[in-house]
PDB file of C-alpha atoms and ligand atoms in Angstrom:
ATOM      1  CA  UNK Y   1       0.004  -0.108  -0.004  1.00  0.00           C
ATOM      2  CA  UNK Y   2       1.461   3.215  -1.028  1.00  0.00           C
ATOM      3  CA  UNK Y   3      -0.441   5.430   1.408  1.00  0.00           C
ATOM      4  CA  UNK Y   4      -1.659   3.819   4.591  1.00  0.00           C
ATOM      5  CA  UNK Y   5      -3.150   0.540   5.523  1.00  0.00           C
ATOM      6  CA  UNK Y   6      -4.719  -1.876   3.148  1.00  0.00           C
ATOM      7  CA  UNK Y   7      -8.287  -3.352   3.438  1.00  0.00           C
ATOM      8  CA  UNK Y   8      -8.406  -6.336   5.772  1.00  0.00           C
ATOM      9  CA  UNK Y   9      -7.157  -9.518   3.934  1.00  0.00           C
ATOM     10  CA  UNK Y  10      -6.245  -7.606   0.893  1.00  0.00           C
ATOM     11  CA  UNK Y  11      -3.202  -9.412   0.466  1.00  0.00           C
ATOM     12  CA  UNK Y  12      -2.875 -10.459  -3.211  1.00  0.00           C
ATOM     13  CA  UNK Y  13      -0.867  -8.862  -6.027  1.00  0.00           C
ATOM     14  CA  UNK Y  14      -2.764  -7.321  -8.943  1.00  0.00           C
ATOM     15  CA  UNK Y  15      -2.324  -9.978 -11.400  1.00  0.00           C
ATOM     16  CA  UNK Y  16      -3.579 -12.995  -9.171  1.00  0.00           C
ATOM     17  CA  UNK Y  17      -6.453 -11.066  -7.664  1.00  0.00           C
ATOM     18  CA  UNK Y  18     -10.101 -11.613  -8.348  1.00  0.00           C
ATOM     19  CA  UNK Y  19     -11.034  -8.330  -6.452  1.00  0.00           C
ATOM     20  CA  UNK Y  20      -9.480  -4.971  -6.987  1.00  0.00           C
ATOM     21  CA  UNK Y  21     -10.253  -2.295  -4.304  1.00  0.00           C
ATOM     22  CA  UNK Y  22      -9.575   1.193  -4.950  1.00  0.00           C
ATOM     23  CA  UNK Y  23     -10.037   4.463  -2.677  1.00  0.00           C
ATOM     24  CA  UNK Y  24     -11.328   8.036  -4.029  1.00  0.00           C
ATOM     25  CA  UNK Y  25     -10.500  10.705  -1.280  1.00  0.00           C
ATOM     26  CA  UNK Y  26     -12.655  13.197  -3.196  1.00  0.00           C
ATOM     27  CA  UNK Y  27     -15.008  15.670  -1.765  1.00  0.00           C
ATOM     28  CA  UNK Y  28     -14.485  19.234  -3.330  1.00  0.00           C
ATOM     29  CA  UNK Y  29     -18.247  19.466  -4.741  1.00  0.00           C
ATOM     30  CA  UNK Y  30     -19.517  18.669  -1.235  1.00  0.00           C
ATOM     31  CA  UNK Y  31     -22.114  21.416  -0.517  1.00  0.00           C
ATOM     32  CA  UNK Y  32     -23.504  20.770   3.107  1.00  0.00           C
ATOM     33  CA  UNK Y  33     -20.338  19.062   5.191  1.00  0.00           C
ATOM     34  CA  UNK Y  34     -17.223  18.176   3.743  1.00  0.00           C
ATOM     35  CA  UNK Y  35     -14.818  15.206   5.043  1.00  0.00           C
ATOM     36  CA  UNK Y  36     -15.828  12.336   2.575  1.00  0.00           C
ATOM     37  CA  UNK Y  37     -11.983  12.468   1.587  1.00  0.00           C
ATOM     38  CA  UNK Y  38     -11.153  10.711   4.810  1.00  0.00           C
ATOM     39  CA  UNK Y  39     -13.809   7.865   3.874  1.00  0.00           C
ATOM     40  CA  UNK Y  40     -11.490   5.307   2.621  1.00  0.00           C
ATOM     41  CA  UNK Y  41      -9.085   5.302   5.139  1.00  0.00           C
ATOM     42  CA  UNK Y  42     -11.782   5.114   7.839  1.00  0.00           C
ATOM     43  CA  UNK Y  43     -13.507   2.455   5.956  1.00  0.00           C
ATOM     44  CA  UNK Y  44     -10.317   0.199   5.523  1.00  0.00           C
ATOM     45  CA  UNK Y  45      -9.592   0.677   9.352  1.00  0.00           C
ATOM     46  CA  UNK Y  46     -13.066  -0.369  10.043  1.00  0.00           C
ATOM     47  CA  UNK Y  47     -12.478  -3.642   7.830  1.00  0.00           C
ATOM     48  CA  UNK Y  48     -10.401  -5.325  10.538  1.00  0.00           C
ATOM     49  CA  UNK Y  49     -13.536  -5.600  12.742  1.00  0.00           C
ATOM     50  CA  UNK Y  50     -14.658  -8.755  10.790  1.00  0.00           C
ATOM     51  CA  UNK Y  51     -14.133 -12.169  10.478  1.00  0.00           C
ATOM     52  CA  UNK Y  52     -12.642 -12.974   6.880  1.00  0.00           C
ATOM     53  CA  UNK Y  53     -15.851 -14.767   5.780  1.00  0.00           C
ATOM     54  CA  UNK Y  54     -19.543 -14.605   6.920  1.00  0.00           C
ATOM     55  CA  UNK Y  55     -21.144 -18.029   7.676  1.00  0.00           C
ATOM     56  CA  UNK Y  56     -24.299 -17.111   6.278  1.00  0.00           C
ATOM     57  CA  UNK Y  57     -23.059 -17.672   2.902  1.00  0.00           C
ATOM     58  CA  UNK Y  58     -21.797 -21.062   3.588  1.00  0.00           C
ATOM     59  CA  UNK Y  59     -18.253 -22.107   2.882  1.00  0.00           C
ATOM     60  CA  UNK Y  60     -17.286 -19.806  -0.105  1.00  0.00           C
ATOM     61  CA  UNK Y  61     -13.849 -20.140  -2.019  1.00  0.00           C
ATOM     62  CA  UNK Y  62     -11.638 -17.524  -0.424  1.00  0.00           C
ATOM     63  CA  UNK Y  63     -10.992 -14.535  -2.483  1.00  0.00           C
ATOM     64  CA  UNK Y  64      -7.802 -12.899  -3.825  1.00  0.00           C
ATOM     65  CA  UNK Y  65      -8.135  -9.368  -3.003  1.00  0.00           C
ATOM     66  CA  UNK Y  66      -5.636  -6.405  -4.251  1.00  0.00           C
ATOM     67  CA  UNK Y  67      -5.989  -2.859  -2.542  1.00  0.00           C
ATOM     68  CA  UNK Y  68      -4.431  -0.246  -5.054  1.00  0.00           C
ATOM     69  CA  UNK Y  69      -4.693   2.281  -2.299  1.00  0.00           C
ATOM     70  CA  UNK Y  70      -5.847   5.963  -2.912  1.00  0.00           C
ATOM     71  CA  UNK Y  71      -5.825   8.205  -5.769  1.00  0.00           C
ATOM     72  CA  UNK Y  72      -4.407  11.702  -5.030  1.00  0.00           C
ATOM     73  CA  UNK Y  73      -6.668  14.369  -3.445  1.00  0.00           C
ATOM     74  CA  UNK Y  74      -7.456  16.643  -6.430  1.00  0.00           C
ATOM     75  CA  UNK Y  75      -9.425  19.914  -6.351  1.00  0.00           C
ATOM     76  CA  UNK Y  76     -11.189  19.851  -9.789  1.00  0.00           C
ATOM     77  CA  UNK Y  77     -13.623  16.848 -10.566  1.00  0.00           C
ATOM     78  CA  UNK Y  78     -12.041  16.436 -14.117  1.00  0.00           C
ATOM     79  CA  UNK Y  79      -8.797  15.866 -12.719  1.00  0.00           C
ATOM     80  CA  UNK Y  80     -10.090  13.408 -10.468  1.00  0.00           C
ATOM     81  CA  UNK Y  81     -12.226  11.743 -13.152  1.00  0.00           C
ATOM     82  CA  UNK Y  82      -9.223  11.530 -15.459  1.00  0.00           C
ATOM     83  CA  UNK Y  83      -7.174   9.886 -12.539  1.00  0.00           C
ATOM     84  CA  UNK Y  84      -9.842   7.269 -11.654  1.00  0.00           C
ATOM     85  CA  UNK Y  85     -10.502   6.291 -15.295  1.00  0.00           C
ATOM     86  CA  UNK Y  86      -6.896   5.607 -15.770  1.00  0.00           C
ATOM     87  CA  UNK Y  87      -6.653   3.420 -12.258  1.00  0.00           C
ATOM     88  CA  UNK Y  88      -9.730   1.618 -12.672  1.00  0.00           C
ATOM     89  CA  UNK Y  89      -9.883   1.049 -16.497  1.00  0.00           C
ATOM     90  CA  UNK Y  90      -7.327  -1.714 -16.210  1.00  0.00           C
ATOM     91  CA  UNK Y  91      -9.100  -3.884 -13.553  1.00  0.00           C
ATOM     92  CA  UNK Y  92     -12.364  -3.344 -15.359  1.00  0.00           C
ATOM     93  CA  UNK Y  93     -10.980  -4.228 -18.528  1.00  0.00           C
ATOM     94  CA  UNK Y  94      -9.213  -7.518 -17.242  1.00  0.00           C
ATOM     95  CA  UNK Y  95     -12.857  -8.287 -15.868  1.00  0.00           C
ATOM     96  CA  UNK Y  96     -11.893  -8.177 -12.042  1.00  0.00           C
ATOM     97  CA  UNK Y  97     -14.619  -7.248  -9.629  1.00  0.00           C
ATOM     98  CA  UNK Y  98     -14.016  -3.814  -8.691  1.00  0.00           C
ATOM     99  CA  UNK Y  99     -14.752  -2.262  -5.033  1.00  0.00           C
ATOM    100  CA  UNK Y 100     -14.453   1.351  -4.851  1.00  0.00           C
ATOM    101  CA  UNK Y 101     -14.429   3.855  -1.579  1.00  0.00           C
ATOM    102  CA  UNK Y 102     -15.491   7.413  -1.781  1.00  0.00           C
ATOM    103  CA  UNK Y 103     -15.268  10.360  -1.402  1.00  0.00           C
ATOM    104  CA  UNK Y 104     -18.216  11.836  -2.578  1.00  0.00           C
ATOM    105  CA  UNK Y 105     -20.645  10.270  -4.851  1.00  0.00           C
ATOM    106  CA  UNK Y 106     -19.238  12.014  -8.055  1.00  0.00           C
ATOM    107  CA  UNK Y 107     -16.410   9.515  -7.996  1.00  0.00           C
ATOM    108  CA  UNK Y 108     -18.709   6.970  -9.512  1.00  0.00           C
ATOM    109  CA  UNK Y 109     -18.972   9.017 -12.825  1.00  0.00           C
ATOM    110  CA  UNK Y 110     -15.398   7.786 -13.693  1.00  0.00           C
ATOM    111  CA  UNK Y 111     -16.060   4.129 -12.877  1.00  0.00           C
ATOM    112  CA  UNK Y 112     -19.140   4.010 -14.838  1.00  0.00           C
ATOM    113  CA  UNK Y 113     -17.297   5.509 -17.830  1.00  0.00           C
ATOM    114  CA  UNK Y 114     -14.470   2.824 -17.490  1.00  0.00           C
ATOM    115  CA  UNK Y 115     -17.180   0.154 -18.940  1.00  0.00           C
ATOM    116  CA  UNK Y 116     -16.543   1.513 -22.526  1.00  0.00           C
ATOM    117  CA  UNK Y 117     -18.703  -1.042 -24.083  1.00  0.00           C
ATOM    118  CA  UNK Y 118     -21.493   0.112 -22.085  1.00  0.00           C
ATOM    119  CA  UNK Y 119     -23.140  -3.118 -21.364  1.00  0.00           C
ATOM    120  CA  UNK Y 120     -23.843  -2.435 -17.738  1.00  0.00           C
ATOM    121  CA  UNK Y 121     -26.747  -1.131 -15.730  1.00  0.00           C
ATOM    122  CA  UNK Y 122     -26.046   1.151 -12.595  1.00  0.00           C
ATOM    123  CA  UNK Y 123     -28.315   0.613  -9.608  1.00  0.00           C
ATOM    124  CA  UNK Y 124     -28.007   3.502  -6.791  1.00  0.00           C
ATOM    125  CA  UNK Y 125     -28.901   3.355  -3.268  1.00  0.00           C
ATOM    126  CA  UNK Y 126     -29.263   6.825  -2.548  1.00  0.00           C
ATOM    127  CA  UNK Y 127     -31.407   9.308  -0.551  1.00  0.00           C
ATOM    128  CA  UNK Y 128     -31.293  11.637  -3.506  1.00  0.00           C
ATOM    129  CA  UNK Y 129     -31.959  11.386  -6.957  1.00  0.00           C
ATOM    130  CA  UNK Y 130     -28.896  12.942  -8.091  1.00  0.00           C
ATOM    131  CA  UNK Y 131     -30.152  13.504 -11.553  1.00  0.00           C
ATOM    132  CA  UNK Y 132     -29.635  17.178 -12.390  1.00  0.00           C
ATOM    133  CA  UNK Y 133     -28.050  18.303 -15.535  1.00  0.00           C
ATOM    134  CA  UNK Y 134     -25.658  20.375 -13.383  1.00  0.00           C
ATOM    135  CA  UNK Y 135     -25.397  21.686 -10.006  1.00  0.00           C
ATOM    136  CA  UNK Y 136     -23.702  25.010  -8.849  1.00  0.00           C
ATOM    137  CA  UNK Y 137     -22.480  25.233 -12.445  1.00  0.00           C
ATOM    138  CA  UNK Y 138     -20.781  21.859 -12.172  1.00  0.00           C
ATOM    139  CA  UNK Y 139     -21.821  19.006 -14.433  1.00  0.00           C
ATOM    140  CA  UNK Y 140     -19.681  16.453 -12.441  1.00  0.00           C
ATOM    141  CA  UNK Y 141     -21.085  17.370  -9.156  1.00  0.00           C
ATOM    142  CA  UNK Y 142     -22.303  14.468  -6.950  1.00  0.00           C
ATOM    143  CA  UNK Y 143     -26.085  15.864  -7.587  1.00  0.00           C
ATOM    144  CA  UNK Y 144     -25.498  14.694 -11.065  1.00  0.00           C
ATOM    145  CA  UNK Y 145     -24.378  11.374 -11.267  1.00  0.00           C
ATOM    146  CA  UNK Y 146     -27.495   9.545 -12.449  1.00  0.00           C
ATOM    147  CA  UNK Y 147     -27.729  12.046 -15.341  1.00  0.00           C
ATOM    148  CA  UNK Y 148     -24.051  11.436 -16.436  1.00  0.00           C
ATOM    149  CA  UNK Y 149     -24.563   7.619 -16.120  1.00  0.00           C
ATOM    150  CA  UNK Y 150     -27.909   7.786 -18.231  1.00  0.00           C
ATOM    151  CA  UNK Y 151     -25.890   9.787 -21.020  1.00  0.00           C
ATOM    152  CA  UNK Y 152     -23.519   6.839 -21.054  1.00  0.00           C
ATOM    153  CA  UNK Y 153     -25.623   3.954 -20.416  1.00  0.00           C
ATOM    154  CA  UNK Y 154     -28.966   5.025 -21.477  1.00  0.00           C
ATOM    155  CA  UNK Y 155     -31.964   5.923 -19.484  1.00  0.00           C
ATOM    156  CA  UNK Y 156     -32.959   2.446 -19.369  1.00  0.00           C
ATOM    157  CA  UNK Y 157     -29.751   1.257 -17.651  1.00  0.00           C
ATOM    158  CA  UNK Y 158     -30.123   3.367 -14.598  1.00  0.00           C
ATOM    159  CA  UNK Y 159     -32.436   2.892 -11.412  1.00  0.00           C
ATOM    160  CA  UNK Y 160     -32.332   4.318  -8.077  1.00  0.00           C
ATOM    161  CA  UNK Y 161     -33.460   2.912  -4.695  1.00  0.00           C
ATOM    162  CA  UNK Y 162     -34.269   4.642  -1.501  1.00  0.00           C
ATOM    163  CA  UNK Y 163     -35.096   8.072  -2.653  1.00  0.00           C
ATOM    164  CA  UNK Y 164     -36.695  10.897  -0.588  1.00  0.00           C
ATOM    165  CA  UNK Y 165     -35.266  13.935  -1.604  1.00  0.00           C
ATOM    166  CA  UNK Y 166     -35.825  15.256  -5.096  1.00  0.00           C
ATOM    167  CA  UNK Y 167     -35.988  18.655  -6.772  1.00  0.00           C
ATOM    168  CA  UNK Y 168     -38.965  19.540  -9.089  1.00  0.00           C
ATOM    169  CA  UNK Y 169     -36.439  20.023 -11.950  1.00  0.00           C
ATOM    170  CA  UNK Y 170     -35.528  16.427 -11.950  1.00  0.00           C
ATOM    171  CA  UNK Y 171     -39.306  15.225 -12.069  1.00  0.00           C
ATOM    172  CA  UNK Y 172     -40.706  17.669 -14.425  1.00  0.00           C
ATOM    173  CA  UNK Y 173     -38.953  16.303 -17.528  1.00  0.00           C
ATOM    174  CA  UNK Y 174     -39.587  13.473 -19.957  1.00  0.00           C
ATOM    175  CA  UNK Y 175     -36.289  11.672 -19.127  1.00  0.00           C
ATOM    176  CA  UNK Y 176     -36.553  11.554 -15.516  1.00  0.00           C
ATOM    177  CA  UNK Y 177     -34.442   8.769 -13.808  1.00  0.00           C
ATOM    178  CA  UNK Y 178     -36.704   5.768 -12.621  1.00  0.00           C
ATOM    179  CA  UNK Y 179     -36.616   5.335  -8.925  1.00  0.00           C
ATOM    180  CA  UNK Y 180     -38.155   3.414  -5.785  1.00  0.00           C
ATOM    181  CA  UNK Y 181     -38.745   5.995  -2.852  1.00  0.00           C
ATOM    182  CA  UNK Y 182     -37.521   4.914   0.627  1.00  0.00           C
ATOM    183  CA  UNK Y 183     -41.367   5.261   1.648  1.00  0.00           C
ATOM    184  CA  UNK Y 184     -42.422   2.735  -0.799  1.00  0.00           C
ATOM    185  CA  UNK Y 185     -39.522   0.472   0.229  1.00  0.00           C
ATOM    186  CA  UNK Y 186     -40.563   0.948   3.813  1.00  0.00           C
ATOM    187  CA  UNK Y 187     -44.056   0.020   3.364  1.00  0.00           C
ATOM    188  CA  UNK Y 188     -43.618  -2.667   0.957  1.00  0.00           C
ATOM    189  CA  UNK Y 189     -40.130  -4.064   1.195  1.00  0.00           C
ATOM    190  CA  UNK Y 190     -36.758  -4.004  -0.632  1.00  0.00           C
ATOM    191  CA  UNK Y 191     -37.327  -7.171  -2.451  1.00  0.00           C
ATOM    192  CA  UNK Y 192     -40.317  -5.857  -4.521  1.00  0.00           C
ATOM    193  CA  UNK Y 193     -38.060  -3.004  -5.194  1.00  0.00           C
ATOM    194  CA  UNK Y 194     -35.017  -4.681  -5.973  1.00  0.00           C
ATOM    195  CA  UNK Y 195     -36.864  -7.010  -8.604  1.00  0.00           C
ATOM    196  CA  UNK Y 196     -38.629  -3.989 -10.416  1.00  0.00           C
ATOM    197  CA  UNK Y 197     -35.219  -2.526 -10.902  1.00  0.00           C
ATOM    198  CA  UNK Y 198     -33.745  -5.950 -12.300  1.00  0.00           C
ATOM    199  CA  UNK Y 199     -36.590  -6.184 -14.376  1.00  0.00           C
ATOM    200  CA  UNK Y 200     -36.484  -2.488 -15.718  1.00  0.00           C
ATOM    201  CA  UNK Y 201     -33.007  -2.176 -16.726  1.00  0.00           C
ATOM    202  CA  UNK Y 202     -31.704  -3.482 -20.215  1.00  0.00           C
ATOM    203  CA  UNK Y 203     -28.398  -4.842 -19.344  1.00  0.00           C
ATOM    204  CA  UNK Y 204     -27.914  -8.060 -17.765  1.00  0.00           C
ATOM    205  CA  UNK Y 205     -24.811  -7.035 -15.577  1.00  0.00           C
ATOM    206  CA  UNK Y 206     -25.293  -4.733 -12.853  1.00  0.00           C
ATOM    207  CA  UNK Y 207     -22.948  -2.311 -10.974  1.00  0.00           C
ATOM    208  CA  UNK Y 208     -24.277  -1.071  -7.449  1.00  0.00           C
ATOM    209  CA  UNK Y 209     -23.214   2.217  -6.121  1.00  0.00           C
ATOM    210  CA  UNK Y 210     -24.428   2.794  -2.536  1.00  0.00           C
ATOM    211  CA  UNK Y 211     -24.282   6.310  -1.258  1.00  0.00           C
ATOM    212  CA  UNK Y 212     -24.336   5.710   2.605  1.00  0.00           C
ATOM    213  CA  UNK Y 213     -27.323   8.414   2.953  1.00  0.00           C
ATOM    214  CA  UNK Y 214     -29.691   6.147   1.329  1.00  0.00           C
ATOM    215  CA  UNK Y 215     -29.718   4.329   5.109  1.00  0.00           C
ATOM    216  CA  UNK Y 216     -31.388   6.038   7.845  1.00  0.00           C
ATOM    217  CA  UNK Y 217     -29.286   8.545   9.809  1.00  0.00           C
ATOM    218  CA  UNK Y 218     -30.059   6.506  12.874  1.00  0.00           C
ATOM    219  CA  UNK Y 219     -27.884   3.848  11.186  1.00  0.00           C
ATOM    220  CA  UNK Y 220     -25.327   5.797   9.410  1.00  0.00           C
ATOM    221  CA  UNK Y 221     -25.102   9.455  10.777  1.00  0.00           C
ATOM    222  CA  UNK Y 222     -21.787  10.073   9.611  1.00  0.00           C
ATOM    223  CA  UNK Y 223     -22.399  11.334   6.220  1.00  0.00           C
ATOM    224  CA  UNK Y 224     -22.492  14.717   4.398  1.00  0.00           C
ATOM    225  CA  UNK Y 225     -26.316  15.133   3.725  1.00  0.00           C
ATOM    226  CA  UNK Y 226     -28.193  13.076   6.119  1.00  0.00           C
ATOM    227  CA  UNK Y 227     -32.001  12.621   5.341  1.00  0.00           C
ATOM    228  CA  UNK Y 228     -34.204  11.028   7.551  1.00  0.00           C
ATOM    229  CA  UNK Y 229     -36.917   8.097   6.799  1.00  0.00           C
ATOM    230  CA  UNK Y 230     -34.256   6.167   5.038  1.00  0.00           C
ATOM    231  CA  UNK Y 231     -33.548   2.295   4.503  1.00  0.00           C
ATOM    232  CA  UNK Y 232     -32.695  -0.487   7.246  1.00  0.00           C
ATOM    233  CA  UNK Y 233     -28.934  -1.707   6.848  1.00  0.00           C
ATOM    234  CA  UNK Y 234     -30.128  -4.861   6.323  1.00  0.00           C
ATOM    235  CA  UNK Y 235     -32.258  -3.934   3.243  1.00  0.00           C
ATOM    236  CA  UNK Y 236     -29.126  -2.919   1.497  1.00  0.00           C
ATOM    237  CA  UNK Y 237     -27.625  -6.651   2.649  1.00  0.00           C
ATOM    238  CA  UNK Y 238     -30.652  -8.165   1.005  1.00  0.00           C
ATOM    239  CA  UNK Y 239     -30.430  -5.736  -2.070  1.00  0.00           C
ATOM    240  CA  UNK Y 240     -26.640  -6.940  -2.602  1.00  0.00           C
ATOM    241  CA  UNK Y 241     -28.077 -10.615  -2.451  1.00  0.00           C
ATOM    242  CA  UNK Y 242     -30.824 -10.216  -4.705  1.00  0.00           C
ATOM    243  CA  UNK Y 243     -28.621  -8.569  -7.349  1.00  0.00           C
ATOM    244  CA  UNK Y 244     -26.477 -11.698  -6.753  1.00  0.00           C
ATOM    245  CA  UNK Y 245     -24.781 -13.451  -9.998  1.00  0.00           C
ATOM    246  CA  UNK Y 246     -25.626  -9.940 -12.023  1.00  0.00           C
ATOM    247  CA  UNK Y 247     -23.276  -7.996  -9.715  1.00  0.00           C
ATOM    248  CA  UNK Y 248     -19.915  -6.919 -11.337  1.00  0.00           C
ATOM    249  CA  UNK Y 249     -18.841  -4.249  -9.208  1.00  0.00           C
ATOM    250  CA  UNK Y 250     -19.686  -1.897  -6.166  1.00  0.00           C
ATOM    251  CA  UNK Y 251     -18.903   1.212  -4.520  1.00  0.00           C
ATOM    252  CA  UNK Y 252     -19.870   2.887  -1.359  1.00  0.00           C
ATOM    253  CA  UNK Y 253     -19.551   6.825  -0.956  1.00  0.00           C
ATOM    254  CA  UNK Y 254     -20.247   9.689   1.255  1.00  0.00           C
ATOM    255  CA  UNK Y 255     -18.984   8.387   4.405  1.00  0.00           C
ATOM    256  CA  UNK Y 256     -17.961  11.342   6.206  1.00  0.00           C
ATOM    257  CA  UNK Y 257     -15.505  10.493   9.379  1.00  0.00           C
ATOM    258  CA  UNK Y 258     -15.585  14.104  10.872  1.00  0.00           C
ATOM    259  CA  UNK Y 259     -19.451  13.614  11.264  1.00  0.00           C
ATOM    260  CA  UNK Y 260     -19.156   9.927  12.453  1.00  0.00           C
ATOM    261  CA  UNK Y 261     -17.817   9.981  16.057  1.00  0.00           C
ATOM    262  CA  UNK Y 262     -18.595   6.584  16.947  1.00  0.00           C
ATOM    263  CA  UNK Y 263     -17.264   4.929  13.571  1.00  0.00           C
ATOM    264  CA  UNK Y 264     -20.321   3.141  12.975  1.00  0.00           C
ATOM    265  CA  UNK Y 265     -20.869   4.367   9.257  1.00  0.00           C
ATOM    266  CA  UNK Y 266     -17.604   3.363   8.470  1.00  0.00           C
ATOM    267  CA  UNK Y 267     -18.117  -0.102  10.160  1.00  0.00           C
ATOM    268  CA  UNK Y 268     -21.229  -0.421   7.999  1.00  0.00           C
ATOM    269  CA  UNK Y 269     -19.617   0.658   4.715  1.00  0.00           C
ATOM    270  CA  UNK Y 270     -16.924  -1.773   5.428  1.00  0.00           C
ATOM    271  CA  UNK Y 271     -19.385  -4.566   6.016  1.00  0.00           C
ATOM    272  CA  UNK Y 272     -21.375  -3.709   2.820  1.00  0.00           C
ATOM    273  CA  UNK Y 273     -18.152  -4.092   0.931  1.00  0.00           C
ATOM    274  CA  UNK Y 274     -17.566  -7.247   2.303  1.00  0.00           C
ATOM    275  CA  UNK Y 275     -21.020  -8.651   1.376  1.00  0.00           C
ATOM    276  CA  UNK Y 276     -20.559  -7.564  -2.211  1.00  0.00           C
ATOM    277  CA  UNK Y 277     -17.289  -9.630  -2.214  1.00  0.00           C
ATOM    278  CA  UNK Y 278     -19.172 -12.670  -0.600  1.00  0.00           C
ATOM    279  CA  UNK Y 279     -21.840 -12.443  -3.123  1.00  0.00           C
ATOM    280  CA  UNK Y 280     -19.119 -12.232  -5.780  1.00  0.00           C
ATOM    281  CA  UNK Y 281     -17.248 -15.092  -4.320  1.00  0.00           C
ATOM    282  CA  UNK Y 282     -20.372 -17.472  -4.838  1.00  0.00           C
ATOM    283  CA  UNK Y 283     -19.548 -17.722  -8.534  1.00  0.00           C
ATOM    284  CA  UNK Y 284     -15.925 -18.536  -8.469  1.00  0.00           C
TER     285      UNK Y 284
HETATM  286 MN1   MN B 301     -27.123  11.037  -1.526  1.00  0.00          MN
END
């Protein structure tokens, strides 16, 4: 690791690895409270809390995991985007399962662009629809990630779960990004919402991005823009398992350690990353 500790049990060299982990400590378009740049290291530290494997998945083959470390701390989103595309292009082209830690949610923009054949769908778990054309003059803001993904993958390959904060300008348009609200999920269950999303998107392969603010602030208080009435953490575990064999990559963003004094938000993010890797290990 060039800059600090690696994720727990990430002991492989790149060439031998099934999974490639990457940290993107970027938070310069944050609008409410910044600090997500400290997310990747807090999540790695939290990862040492857990057993190597999780018994509910049965005996899975042991994963070979490589931790690439973090990219530099850039100011302009465009510089971050170039660097992430350079770093993550290789593992994605090489067919590795990628796990990324933000940083704010804008770090997802370059990851999705690395899928140059555009044959994936993006499912996002987020309190916010994040589908503006631009926000405060920035097209690559965290508030625009689903719009950028829809431009790259098609509107029929994006879906958001857990939404409870949307601007009128995001709804009053013909190409609104499809979503299931947190209220609907709390009333009717995550299973229904995930199967709706999986049936709606065109691509077979699914990349899952989790903005930790999709989860209720009671469970994940350490984030930049907390929003009440969110999902239960177990809903997100179930969603990862329901995507199952279709899952090709995962990231978790918006963990903000300065707002997370107990560290429980980073622990949850680390555990969700381990869940995604366990689901991936089933197919080896
Ligand atoms: Mn959000």
